[in-house]
Short mmCIF file of C-alpha atoms in Angstrom, two decimals:
data_model
loop_
_atom_site.label_atom_id
_atom_site.label_comp_id
_atom_site.label_asym_id
_atom_site.label_seq_id
_atom_site.Cartn_x
_atom_site.Cartn_y
_atom_site.Cartn_z
CA MET A 1 -0.02 0.01 -0.03
CA ASP A 2 1.48 3.39 -1.13
CA ILE A 3 1.62 6.42 1.17
CA ASN A 4 -1.39 8.04 -0.60
CA GLU A 5 -3.64 5.07 0.23
CA VAL A 6 -2.53 5.03 3.89
CA ILE A 7 -3.40 8.71 4.36
CA GLN A 8 -6.76 8.34 2.67
CA LEU A 9 -7.58 5.51 5.02
CA GLY A 10 -6.90 7.81 7.88
CA GLU A 11 -5.62 6.96 11.44
CA SER A 12 -6.07 3.45 12.74
CA LYS A 13 -4.57 0.96 15.05
CA TYR A 14 -1.62 0.86 12.89
CA VAL A 15 -1.26 4.38 11.60
CA GLU A 16 -0.78 7.75 13.53
CA PHE A 17 -0.61 11.40 11.96
CA LYS A 18 1.29 14.16 13.70
CA SER A 19 1.54 17.68 12.58
CA TRP A 20 5.03 19.09 12.31
CA ILE A 21 4.48 22.90 11.68
CA ARG A 22 1.95 23.28 14.38
CA ALA A 23 4.04 21.42 17.08
CA ASN A 24 6.34 22.49 19.59
CA LYS A 25 9.33 20.71 18.43
CA LYS A 26 10.63 19.66 22.17
CA GLU A 27 7.16 18.45 23.15
CA LEU A 28 6.91 16.61 19.80
CA ILE A 29 9.70 14.30 20.46
CA ASN A 30 7.89 13.26 23.75
CA ILE A 31 4.65 12.80 21.80
CA LEU A 32 6.60 10.72 19.25
CA THR A 33 8.01 8.60 21.86
CA ASN A 34 4.76 7.88 23.47
CA GLU A 35 3.18 6.93 20.27
CA ALA A 36 6.12 4.56 19.38
CA VAL A 37 5.85 3.03 22.89
CA GLY A 38 2.25 2.38 22.23
CA PHE A 39 2.91 0.68 18.83
CA ALA A 40 5.64 -1.28 20.23
CA ASN A 41 3.37 -2.77 23.04
CA THR A 42 0.53 -3.59 20.64
CA ASP A 43 1.20 -4.68 16.91
CA GLY A 44 3.59 -2.30 15.61
CA GLY A 45 2.59 0.67 13.25
CA ILE A 46 3.98 3.81 11.56
CA ILE A 47 3.74 7.50 12.57
CA LEU A 48 3.40 10.07 9.65
CA VAL A 49 4.92 13.25 10.65
CA GLY A 50 3.82 16.21 8.49
CA VAL A 51 0.25 15.09 8.25
CA GLU A 52 -2.68 16.56 10.07
CA ASP A 53 -5.28 14.54 11.97
CA ASN A 54 -7.80 15.26 9.03
CA GLY A 55 -5.12 13.95 6.51
CA GLU A 56 -4.10 17.27 5.20
CA ILE A 57 -0.44 17.21 4.07
CA THR A 58 1.52 20.07 5.66
CA GLY A 59 4.92 18.53 5.39
CA CYS A 60 8.06 18.85 7.47
CA ASP A 61 11.12 21.10 7.23
CA ASP A 62 14.30 21.71 9.02
CA TYR A 63 14.30 18.25 10.58
CA ASP A 64 17.11 15.81 11.70
CA GLU A 65 16.18 12.25 11.01
CA GLN A 66 19.00 10.76 13.14
CA ASN A 67 18.20 13.09 16.03
CA ILE A 68 14.53 11.83 16.14
CA ILE A 69 15.32 8.04 16.02
CA GLU A 70 17.96 8.60 18.71
CA SER A 71 15.72 10.68 20.88
CA ILE A 72 13.14 7.93 20.71
CA TYR A 73 15.94 5.42 21.53
CA ASP A 74 17.21 7.41 24.45
CA ARG A 75 13.70 7.90 25.84
CA THR A 76 12.57 4.30 26.11
CA ILE A 77 13.53 1.22 28.26
CA PRO A 78 14.46 -1.18 26.81
CA LYS A 79 15.71 0.89 24.13
CA LEU A 80 13.46 1.06 21.10
CA PHE A 81 14.81 0.55 17.58
CA THR A 82 12.79 2.60 15.17
CA ASP A 83 13.23 3.34 11.43
CA ILE A 84 12.65 6.56 9.65
CA ASP A 85 12.25 7.39 5.91
CA VAL A 86 11.42 10.69 4.18
CA VAL A 87 8.70 10.45 1.84
CA ARG A 88 8.07 13.13 -0.95
CA PHE A 89 4.31 13.59 -1.36
CA SER A 90 2.29 16.48 -2.84
CA GLY A 91 5.50 18.66 -3.00
CA LYS A 92 6.13 18.26 0.67
CA ASN A 93 8.31 15.90 2.88
CA ILE A 94 6.70 13.42 5.26
CA LEU A 95 8.63 11.64 7.89
CA LYS A 96 7.42 8.05 8.07
CA ILE A 97 8.53 6.43 11.32
CA THR A 98 8.16 2.59 11.45
CA VAL A 99 7.76 0.87 14.82
CA GLN A 100 8.16 -2.96 15.20
CA LYS A 101 6.07 -4.84 17.77
CA SER A 102 8.22 -5.53 20.88
CA PRO A 103 8.60 -9.02 22.36
CA GLU A 104 8.64 -7.35 25.87
CA ILE A 105 7.00 -4.38 27.43
CA VAL A 106 8.41 -1.02 26.38
CA ALA A 107 8.15 1.95 28.71
CA THR A 108 9.30 5.66 28.43
CA SER A 109 12.47 6.70 30.28
CA LYS A 110 9.88 8.29 32.76
CA GLY A 111 8.45 4.96 33.52
CA VAL A 112 5.12 5.29 31.71
CA VAL A 113 3.73 2.43 29.50
CA TYR A 114 1.36 2.78 26.47
CA LYS A 115 -0.65 0.61 24.27
CA ARG A 116 -2.60 1.25 21.08
CA LEU A 117 -6.40 1.15 21.40
CA GLY A 118 -8.13 1.62 18.03
CA LYS A 119 -6.64 4.87 16.53
CA ASN A 120 -5.72 6.27 19.88
CA THR A 121 -2.64 5.69 22.45
CA LYS A 122 -3.82 4.73 25.88
CA PRO A 123 -2.16 3.95 29.22
CA PHE A 124 -1.07 0.41 29.57
CA TYR A 125 -1.44 -0.97 33.24
CA PRO A 126 0.52 -3.64 34.91
CA SER A 127 -2.62 -5.99 35.31
CA GLU A 128 -2.55 -6.31 31.48
CA TYR A 129 1.07 -7.20 31.01
CA THR A 130 0.73 -10.89 31.25
CA SER A 131 -0.49 -11.06 27.59
CA ASN A 132 2.73 -9.73 26.34
CA SER A 133 4.89 -12.31 28.41
CA ILE A 134 6.84 -9.54 30.14
CA LYS A 135 9.04 -12.08 31.85
CA GLY A 136 9.20 -14.49 28.95
CA PHE A 137 11.45 -12.61 26.78
CA LYS A 138 10.01 -14.39 23.80
CA GLY A 139 11.64 -12.47 21.13
CA ASP A 140 14.99 -11.56 22.88
CA TYR A 141 16.73 -14.74 23.98
CA SER A 142 19.79 -12.47 25.01
CA ALA A 143 17.73 -10.75 27.72
CA LYS A 144 16.86 -14.03 29.36
CA ILE A 145 18.09 -14.52 33.07
CA ILE A 146 20.25 -17.67 33.30
CA GLU A 147 19.03 -18.77 36.73
CA ARG A 148 21.93 -21.02 37.71
CA THR A 149 24.43 -18.10 37.36
CA SER A 150 25.90 -15.98 40.08
CA LYS A 151 28.39 -13.29 40.86
CA ASP A 152 31.15 -15.89 40.73
CA ASP A 153 30.50 -16.35 36.92
CA ILE A 154 31.48 -12.70 36.28
CA ASP A 155 34.89 -11.81 34.85
CA PHE A 156 35.68 -8.38 36.50
CA THR A 157 38.58 -8.02 34.19
CA GLU A 158 36.33 -8.03 31.15
CA VAL A 159 33.92 -5.56 33.06
CA GLU A 160 36.85 -3.29 33.28
CA ARG A 161 37.58 -3.76 29.38
CA LEU A 162 33.99 -2.69 28.70
CA LYS A 163 34.34 0.41 30.95
CA LEU A 164 37.62 1.38 29.07
CA LYS A 165 35.73 0.80 25.66
CA ILE A 166 32.92 3.22 26.63
CA GLN A 167 35.33 5.74 28.23
CA SER A 168 37.44 5.96 25.14
CA ARG A 169 34.72 5.72 22.54
CA ASP A 170 31.78 7.81 24.06
CA LYS A 171 33.06 11.08 25.42
CA ASP A 172 29.53 12.02 26.61
CA SER A 173 28.82 8.75 28.58
CA THR A 174 29.13 8.55 32.33
CA LEU A 175 28.21 4.92 32.53
CA TYR A 176 31.96 3.77 33.22
CA GLN A 177 32.04 6.04 36.31
CA SER A 178 29.70 3.77 38.30
CA ASP A 179 30.75 0.82 40.50
CA ASN A 180 30.88 -2.42 38.55
CA ILE A 181 27.46 -3.67 39.93
CA THR A 182 25.59 -0.55 38.98
CA PHE A 183 27.31 -0.40 35.72
CA LEU A 184 26.29 -4.04 34.77
CA LYS A 185 22.69 -3.34 35.99
CA ASP A 186 22.50 -0.18 33.83
CA LEU A 187 23.66 -2.34 30.86
CA ARG A 188 21.10 -5.02 31.92
CA LEU A 189 23.71 -7.61 31.71
CA ILE A 190 22.89 -8.75 35.35
CA ASP A 191 19.67 -9.02 37.58
CA VAL A 192 20.00 -8.13 41.19
CA ASP A 193 17.47 -9.41 43.70
CA GLY A 194 18.72 -8.54 47.33
CA ASP A 195 22.20 -10.19 47.65
CA GLU A 196 21.51 -12.54 44.67
CA ILE A 197 23.07 -11.66 41.34
CA GLN A 198 22.18 -13.69 38.11
CA LEU A 199 23.51 -12.97 34.54
CA THR A 200 21.28 -12.48 31.49
CA VAL A 201 22.29 -14.36 28.36
CA ALA A 202 23.86 -11.19 27.05
CA GLY A 203 25.52 -10.66 30.35
CA LEU A 204 27.30 -14.17 30.24
CA LEU A 205 28.45 -13.62 26.52
CA PHE A 206 29.97 -10.11 27.46
CA ILE A 207 31.34 -10.49 30.92
CA GLY A 208 31.13 -14.18 31.78
CA THR A 209 34.19 -16.29 32.78
CA ARG A 210 35.46 -18.62 30.15
CA GLU A 211 34.48 -21.49 32.42
CA ALA A 212 30.89 -20.09 32.72
CA ILE A 213 30.60 -19.59 28.92
CA ALA A 214 31.70 -23.19 28.34
CA ARG A 215 29.17 -24.48 31.00
CA TYR A 216 26.16 -22.52 30.05
CA MET A 217 26.53 -21.58 26.40
CA PRO A 218 29.30 -23.73 24.57
CA GLN A 219 27.41 -23.06 21.41
CA SER A 220 28.28 -19.38 21.55
CA GLU A 221 31.83 -19.94 20.13
CA ILE A 222 33.05 -18.31 16.86
CA ILE A 223 35.21 -20.47 14.65
CA ILE A 224 37.65 -19.06 12.21
CA LEU A 225 38.59 -21.17 9.12
CA THR A 226 41.27 -20.44 6.53
CA TYR A 227 41.65 -21.83 3.07
CA ASN A 228 44.60 -21.97 0.60
CA GLU A 229 44.02 -21.22 -3.13
CA GLY A 230 42.27 -24.18 -4.77
CA GLN A 231 41.49 -26.00 -1.67
CA THR A 232 38.22 -27.24 -0.28
CA GLU A 233 39.52 -28.21 3.16
CA TYR A 234 40.62 -25.55 5.55
CA HIS A 235 44.17 -25.50 6.67
CA LYS A 236 44.00 -23.63 9.89
CA ARG A 237 40.87 -23.61 12.46
CA LEU A 238 40.71 -21.15 15.38
CA GLU A 239 37.77 -21.71 17.95
CA LEU A 240 36.95 -18.59 20.10
CA LYS A 241 35.24 -19.42 23.34
CA VAL A 242 35.72 -16.09 24.80
CA PRO A 243 33.60 -13.08 25.70
CA ILE A 244 32.10 -10.99 22.78
CA VAL A 245 34.54 -8.03 22.88
CA GLN A 246 37.62 -10.27 23.21
CA ALA A 247 36.31 -12.31 20.19
CA VAL A 248 35.37 -9.18 18.10
CA ASP A 249 38.71 -7.50 18.65
CA ARG A 250 40.72 -10.72 17.96
CA ILE A 251 38.80 -11.52 14.73
CA GLN A 252 39.10 -7.80 13.47
CA GLN A 253 42.90 -8.09 14.09
CA PHE A 254 43.03 -11.33 12.33
CA PHE A 255 41.11 -9.65 9.27
CA GLU A 256 43.15 -6.54 9.07
CA ASP A 257 46.42 -8.43 9.11
CA ARG A 258 45.00 -10.39 5.92
CA ASN A 259 43.35 -7.55 4.23
CA GLY A 260 45.24 -6.36 1.18
CA ILE A 261 45.37 -2.98 -0.59
CA GLN A 262 45.34 -2.12 -4.23
CA ASN A 263 46.51 1.37 -5.67
CA ILE A 264 44.38 2.91 -8.16
CA GLN A 265 45.62 5.84 -10.20
CA MET A 266 43.13 8.83 -10.25
CA GLY A 267 44.80 11.67 -12.13
CA LEU A 268 47.94 12.69 -10.21
CA PHE A 269 46.84 10.85 -7.17
CA LYS A 270 46.61 7.19 -6.03
CA LEU A 271 43.58 5.76 -4.51
CA GLU A 272 44.02 3.02 -1.85
CA ILE A 273 41.30 0.41 -2.19
CA GLN A 274 41.18 -2.41 0.41
CA ASP A 275 40.22 -5.93 -0.51
CA TYR A 276 37.37 -5.48 1.92
CA PRO A 277 36.32 -2.12 3.41
CA ILE A 278 36.91 -2.43 7.16
CA ASN A 279 33.59 -1.26 8.32
CA VAL A 280 31.90 -3.64 6.07
CA PHE A 281 33.53 -6.72 7.61
CA GLN A 282 32.88 -5.28 11.15
CA GLU A 283 29.11 -4.71 10.34
CA ALA A 284 28.81 -8.23 8.91
CA LEU A 285 30.50 -9.84 11.98
CA LEU A 286 28.44 -7.87 14.40
CA ASN A 287 25.30 -8.57 12.53
CA ALA A 288 26.09 -12.52 12.85
CA ILE A 289 26.58 -11.92 16.57
CA SER A 290 23.45 -9.89 17.15
CA HIS A 291 21.12 -11.96 14.95
CA ARG A 292 22.31 -15.57 15.53
CA ASP A 293 20.15 -18.16 17.13
CA TYR A 294 21.81 -18.77 20.59
CA GLU A 295 19.41 -21.64 21.14
CA SER A 296 21.01 -23.47 18.18
CA ALA A 297 23.89 -25.83 18.84
CA SER A 298 25.64 -24.51 15.89
CA SER A 299 28.47 -21.84 15.91
CA ILE A 300 29.25 -18.78 13.87
CA PHE A 301 31.70 -19.64 11.13
CA VAL A 302 34.12 -16.97 9.50
CA LYS A 303 35.60 -18.57 6.46
CA PHE A 304 38.68 -16.70 4.88
CA TYR A 305 39.30 -17.67 1.28
CA PRO A 306 42.03 -16.19 -0.98
CA ASN A 307 39.31 -14.05 -2.76
CA GLU A 308 36.30 -13.96 -0.54
CA ILE A 309 35.09 -14.16 3.05
CA ILE A 310 31.95 -16.11 4.03
CA ILE A 311 30.23 -15.51 7.33
CA GLU A 312 27.73 -18.11 8.48
CA ASN A 313 25.44 -17.77 11.52
CA PRO A 314 22.78 -20.07 12.92
CA GLY A 315 19.15 -18.87 12.52
CA SER A 316 17.12 -17.87 9.68
CA PHE A 317 16.37 -14.19 8.54
CA PRO A 318 14.10 -12.32 10.89
CA SER A 319 10.39 -12.56 10.19
CA GLY A 320 9.45 -10.67 6.97
CA VAL A 321 13.09 -10.19 5.86
CA ASP A 322 14.37 -11.90 2.66
CA SER A 323 16.94 -11.13 -0.13
CA THR A 324 14.41 -8.73 -1.80
CA ASN A 325 14.05 -6.30 1.02
CA ILE A 326 17.14 -6.91 3.26
CA ILE A 327 18.67 -3.53 2.51
CA THR A 328 15.63 -1.42 3.47
CA HIS A 329 13.51 -3.58 5.99
CA PRO A 330 13.41 -2.17 9.46
CA SER A 331 15.82 -3.92 11.72
CA SER A 332 14.57 -6.49 14.13
CA PRO A 333 17.55 -8.07 15.85
CA ARG A 334 16.84 -11.62 17.20
CA ASN A 335 18.99 -10.40 20.38
CA LYS A 336 18.16 -6.89 21.08
CA LEU A 337 20.02 -6.56 24.30
CA ILE A 338 23.33 -7.77 22.65
CA ALA A 339 22.62 -5.31 19.80
CA GLU A 340 21.98 -2.43 22.34
CA THR A 341 25.18 -3.29 24.19
CA LEU A 342 27.27 -3.30 21.15
CA GLN A 343 25.76 0.21 20.27
CA LYS A 344 26.58 1.51 23.80
CA LEU A 345 30.35 0.16 23.36
CA ARG A 346 30.28 2.30 20.18
CA TYR A 347 31.07 -0.89 17.93
CA VAL A 348 28.10 0.20 15.79
CA GLN A 349 27.14 4.01 15.41
CA ARG A 350 23.47 3.62 15.03
CA SER A 351 20.49 1.23 15.43
CA GLY A 352 19.71 -1.01 12.37
CA GLN A 353 21.09 -4.10 10.74
CA GLY A 354 24.02 -2.31 8.92
CA VAL A 355 23.08 -4.04 5.72
CA ASP A 356 22.74 -0.75 3.92
CA ILE A 357 26.44 0.05 4.79
CA ILE A 358 27.58 -3.32 3.56
CA PHE A 359 25.86 -2.77 0.27
CA LYS A 360 26.91 0.77 -0.32
CA ASP A 361 30.48 0.47 0.73
CA MET A 362 31.03 -2.65 -1.46
CA LEU A 363 29.47 -1.36 -4.60
CA SER A 364 31.13 2.14 -4.11
CA SER A 365 34.51 0.37 -3.91
CA GLY A 366 33.94 -1.19 -7.34
CA LYS A 367 33.16 -4.61 -5.79
CA SER A 368 30.31 -7.01 -6.53
CA ALA A 369 27.33 -6.72 -4.28
CA PRO A 370 27.38 -8.79 -1.07
CA GLU A 371 25.53 -12.30 -1.49
CA TYR A 372 23.04 -13.37 1.11
CA ASN A 373 22.13 -17.05 1.09
CA LEU A 374 19.31 -18.58 3.13
CA PHE A 375 19.64 -21.99 4.29
CA SER A 376 17.15 -24.15 6.36
CA GLU A 377 18.77 -23.22 9.66
CA ALA A 378 21.43 -20.65 8.84
CA VAL A 379 22.25 -17.46 6.87
CA GLY A 380 25.38 -16.95 4.94
CA LEU A 381 26.99 -13.86 3.66
CA THR A 382 29.75 -13.78 0.98
CA LEU A 383 32.01 -10.79 0.38
CA ARG A 384 34.36 -10.87 -2.56
CA SER A 385 37.43 -8.79 -2.77
CA SER A 386 38.02 -8.61 -6.61
CA LEU A 387 37.60 -5.01 -8.04
CA GLU A 388 35.26 -5.81 -10.94
CA ASP A 389 34.49 -2.26 -11.86
CA ILE A 390 37.30 0.41 -11.57
CA GLU A 391 35.61 2.96 -13.79
CA PHE A 392 32.53 2.92 -11.43
CA LEU A 393 34.79 3.33 -8.42
CA LYS A 394 36.45 6.30 -10.00
CA PHE A 395 33.08 7.84 -10.93
CA ILE A 396 31.68 7.49 -7.65
CA THR A 397 34.77 8.72 -5.82
CA LYS A 398 34.97 11.76 -8.02
CA GLU A 399 31.30 12.69 -7.73
CA GLU A 400 31.33 12.30 -3.81
CA GLU A 401 34.32 14.58 -3.48
CA ILE A 402 32.27 17.31 -5.34
CA ASN A 403 28.84 16.84 -4.40
CA GLY A 404 28.87 14.70 -1.21
CA GLU A 405 28.02 11.06 -0.50
CA PHE A 406 25.54 9.15 -2.48
CA SER A 407 22.82 7.23 -0.48
CA VAL A 408 22.56 3.42 -0.76
CA SER A 409 19.39 3.69 -3.02
CA GLU A 410 21.36 5.91 -5.35
CA ILE A 411 24.46 3.62 -5.42
CA CYS A 412 22.38 0.57 -6.26
CA ILE A 413 20.45 2.35 -8.96
CA LEU A 414 23.65 3.96 -10.52
CA LYS A 415 25.52 0.43 -10.50
CA TYR A 416 22.70 -1.17 -12.25
CA ILE A 417 22.76 1.59 -14.94
CA LYS A 418 26.42 0.99 -15.20
CA SER A 419 25.93 -2.57 -15.97
CA ASN A 420 22.77 -2.37 -18.01
CA LYS A 421 22.89 1.09 -19.68
CA ASN A 422 19.55 2.16 -18.52
CA ILE A 423 16.78 1.63 -15.88
CA THR A 424 13.00 2.00 -15.60
CA LEU A 425 11.15 3.36 -12.61
CA GLY A 426 9.94 -0.08 -11.54
CA LYS A 427 13.37 -1.58 -11.85
CA ALA A 428 14.88 1.23 -9.83
CA ALA A 429 12.35 0.41 -7.02
CA GLU A 430 13.34 -3.19 -7.29
CA VAL A 431 17.18 -2.89 -7.27
CA ALA A 432 17.08 -0.29 -4.47
CA GLN A 433 14.48 -2.12 -2.47
CA ILE A 434 12.20 0.88 -2.09
CA THR A 435 8.75 1.90 -3.02
CA THR A 436 7.94 3.29 -6.54
CA GLN A 437 7.36 6.66 -5.08
CA SER A 438 10.57 6.67 -3.32
CA ALA A 439 12.41 5.55 -6.48
CA ALA A 440 10.88 8.41 -8.39
CA ASN A 441 12.42 10.74 -5.86
CA VAL A 442 15.67 9.25 -6.05
CA LEU A 443 15.82 9.33 -9.92
CA ASN A 444 14.51 12.98 -9.73
CA LYS A 445 17.48 14.00 -7.59
CA LEU A 446 19.98 12.21 -9.59
CA CYS A 447 18.66 14.00 -12.59
CA GLN A 448 18.24 17.57 -11.37
CA LYS A 449 20.59 17.96 -8.33
CA ARG A 450 23.15 15.42 -9.12
CA ASN A 451 23.10 15.90 -12.90
CA VAL A 452 24.31 12.26 -13.49
CA LEU A 453 21.10 10.88 -15.11
CA GLN A 454 18.65 12.14 -17.72
CA ARG A 455 15.20 10.90 -18.70
CA GLU A 456 14.96 9.12 -22.06
CA ALA A 457 12.07 7.98 -24.18
CA ARG A 458 9.79 5.13 -22.88
CA ASN A 459 10.25 6.31 -19.27
CA LYS A 460 13.94 5.14 -19.19
CA TYR A 461 16.90 6.82 -17.32
CA MET A 462 20.42 6.88 -18.56
CA PHE A 463 23.82 8.62 -17.72
CA THR A 464 24.25 12.16 -18.97
CA HIS A 465 26.94 12.86 -21.54
CA ARG A 466 29.05 14.19 -18.84
CA VAL A 467 29.06 10.80 -16.98
CA TYR A 468 29.59 8.85 -20.09
CA GLU A 469 32.67 10.91 -21.13
CA SER A 470 34.14 10.07 -17.66
CA PHE A 471 34.16 6.54 -18.58
CA ASN A 472 36.64 4.83 -20.79
CA ALA A 473 35.87 4.79 -24.62
CA ASN A 474 35.50 1.12 -24.72
CA ILE A 475 31.96 1.31 -23.13
CA ASP A 476 29.30 0.60 -25.79
CA TYR A 477 27.37 3.89 -25.76
CA THR A 478 23.70 3.45 -26.57
CA LYS A 479 22.90 7.14 -26.75
CA ASP A 480 22.69 9.04 -30.20
CA LYS A 481 24.90 11.82 -29.45
CA ASP A 482 24.07 13.73 -32.66
CA PHE A 483 20.55 13.63 -31.94
CA ASP A 484 21.07 14.78 -28.11
CA GLU A 485 23.09 17.76 -29.22
CA ILE A 486 20.32 18.83 -31.69
CA GLN A 487 17.81 18.41 -28.87
CA ALA A 488 20.26 20.45 -26.64
CA ASN A 489 20.11 23.35 -29.04
CA VAL A 490 16.31 23.42 -29.03
CA MET A 491 16.36 23.26 -25.13
CA ILE A 492 18.95 26.13 -24.93
CA LEU A 493 17.09 28.43 -27.32
CA ASP A 494 13.83 27.55 -25.63
CA TYR A 495 15.38 28.40 -22.28
CA LEU A 496 16.48 31.88 -23.68
CA SER A 497 13.19 32.55 -25.03
CA LYS A 498 11.89 32.73 -21.41
CA ASN A 499 14.93 34.06 -19.71
CA GLU A 500 17.32 36.94 -20.29
CA TYR A 501 20.50 34.88 -20.53
CA ILE A 502 22.04 31.55 -19.75
CA THR A 503 25.37 30.60 -18.48
CA ARG A 504 27.65 27.52 -19.39
CA LYS A 505 27.03 26.01 -15.96
CA GLU A 506 23.38 26.21 -16.37
CA VAL A 507 23.81 24.54 -19.94
CA GLU A 508 25.60 21.59 -18.12
CA ARG A 509 22.58 21.09 -15.67
CA LEU A 510 19.97 21.71 -18.40
CA CYS A 511 21.48 19.25 -20.89
CA GLY A 512 23.45 16.91 -18.81
CA PHE A 513 26.62 17.75 -20.75
CA SER A 514 30.34 18.07 -19.74
CA PRO A 515 31.95 21.54 -19.59
CA ALA A 516 33.81 20.73 -22.78
CA THR A 517 30.69 19.65 -24.52
CA SER A 518 28.66 22.55 -23.13
CA LYS A 519 31.25 25.01 -24.41
CA ARG A 520 31.28 23.56 -27.88
CA ILE A 521 27.36 23.66 -28.11
CA LEU A 522 27.43 27.39 -27.18
CA LYS A 523 30.27 28.07 -29.69
CA ASP A 524 28.25 26.50 -32.48
CA LEU A 525 25.16 28.48 -31.58
CA ARG A 526 27.41 31.55 -31.65
CA GLU A 527 28.71 30.66 -35.02
CA GLN A 528 25.20 30.08 -36.43
CA GLY A 529 24.32 33.76 -35.33
CA LYS A 530 21.67 32.49 -32.92
CA ILE A 531 23.12 33.64 -29.68
CA ILE A 532 25.78 36.29 -28.55
CA LEU A 533 28.38 36.31 -25.74
CA GLU A 534 28.49 38.89 -23.16
CA GLY A 535 31.29 39.35 -20.49
CA GLN A 536 34.35 37.13 -20.03
CA ASN A 537 35.31 34.09 -17.97
CA LYS A 538 33.05 33.56 -14.93
CA SER A 539 30.87 36.59 -15.93
CA SER A 540 30.15 35.17 -19.42
CA LYS A 541 26.64 35.13 -20.27
CA TYR A 542 24.75 34.06 -23.34
CA LYS A 543 21.76 35.88 -24.96
CA LEU A 544 19.56 35.45 -27.87
CA LYS A 545 20.62 37.61 -30.66
CA LYS A 546 17.99 40.20 -31.61
#
């Protein structure tokens, strides 16, 4: 269902409208938090900010998407992961906040609990909690208390390691200043009842002794396998049955020692391209740790081949996620407490699966797209080191230096066009894993603001001349350049019939030409006696000849 249909149907158990222009912004964050809590404690839903109660589209401006999702995260207990999208509709921006149903009761940081009743958000009272299995932790195994554990199962050296991580990585945090027990309680790694201390599953995995991990969760090990060229059997095996931070740091070091660099010449400079972007590998590893099924007897495997890395973890994709929507589907980590702890330790910088980072950075680096494979009881991710498209790498690098970073949707669309020469609106939505309306917005931005695409006949989008000229001559162009230049002449003259003058920069934007081609087109029009030049250099302006 597209956004238009959602708005026409009005508010419901799953949809809430909120005004942006009429709201006190500080108070609005509290209101959005309350609504998010209500959805999380019921069946999930979406909040459309920039839509009035009667469905009128008033839009949003001067907003900070990251600040909104972080504010909701900071104002909820347990921390609530939400997802936010900017939807362009009726010429205005609407913020779409998606909230997943929580497996456990969520409260505001002030201790207030809400639920969704019809199209309204109402208080949720303790007597009603049993239906949500508040003590069952049904959807978050990592928050479950391991009843047989005690204080003796805590490795306090590992506790100090966590404190040092937070102190060095998060300058605003005061968590590390607490005593050890308070620190662990705040992280929800332990449960304290009088003098009795018990560890949660996440607590055991982060600060448990090796003996305790081996006793209660031996399946939590991470196994590293290395393979030689042409060999199907591994020649080295390393089993890590240690707390998560130790394991992550050790695997990261193992990876960096093996990660090669290739130098690519770009003009007078050399661009260093790693076999695998470091943040891509780290996101992939942390995803495996956060999403694996810890009730399974299987382990996480990290397999290093000469030209690829495969990470396999027990457990299928979260409900509703598959290979066709994995980039954009709202995050639903199987082990929320582990994911939240990794975020507080600043191993991940934001909530979410990190899959968008993996796709964007691999494609931007001229690599092939990451490959996800779903097995009956496991998920495998393959990353390949080969540099398959140097021209695309150079193009993306140069464009981002001038106009800032591309989004993951833009990268996916541009990569498809580079391989297939053009793209339709429907195909753009498919490859970027977004709605048709969102794809239209992305394509429009790439045409008008980025000036890298232009719309052709039959509703297809292709690279502009400027982009084509940045690629090597061995690319098989499908564009009729003579026809395009004739069309450009018409466009320039039509523009001048409505405007006093045009500059070369404006011709570049209008026609999608490179500076050299734009200069030549304007010169031809002058020689034909159709336009005249006034001024010199940067002040040059072209006008119709009277």
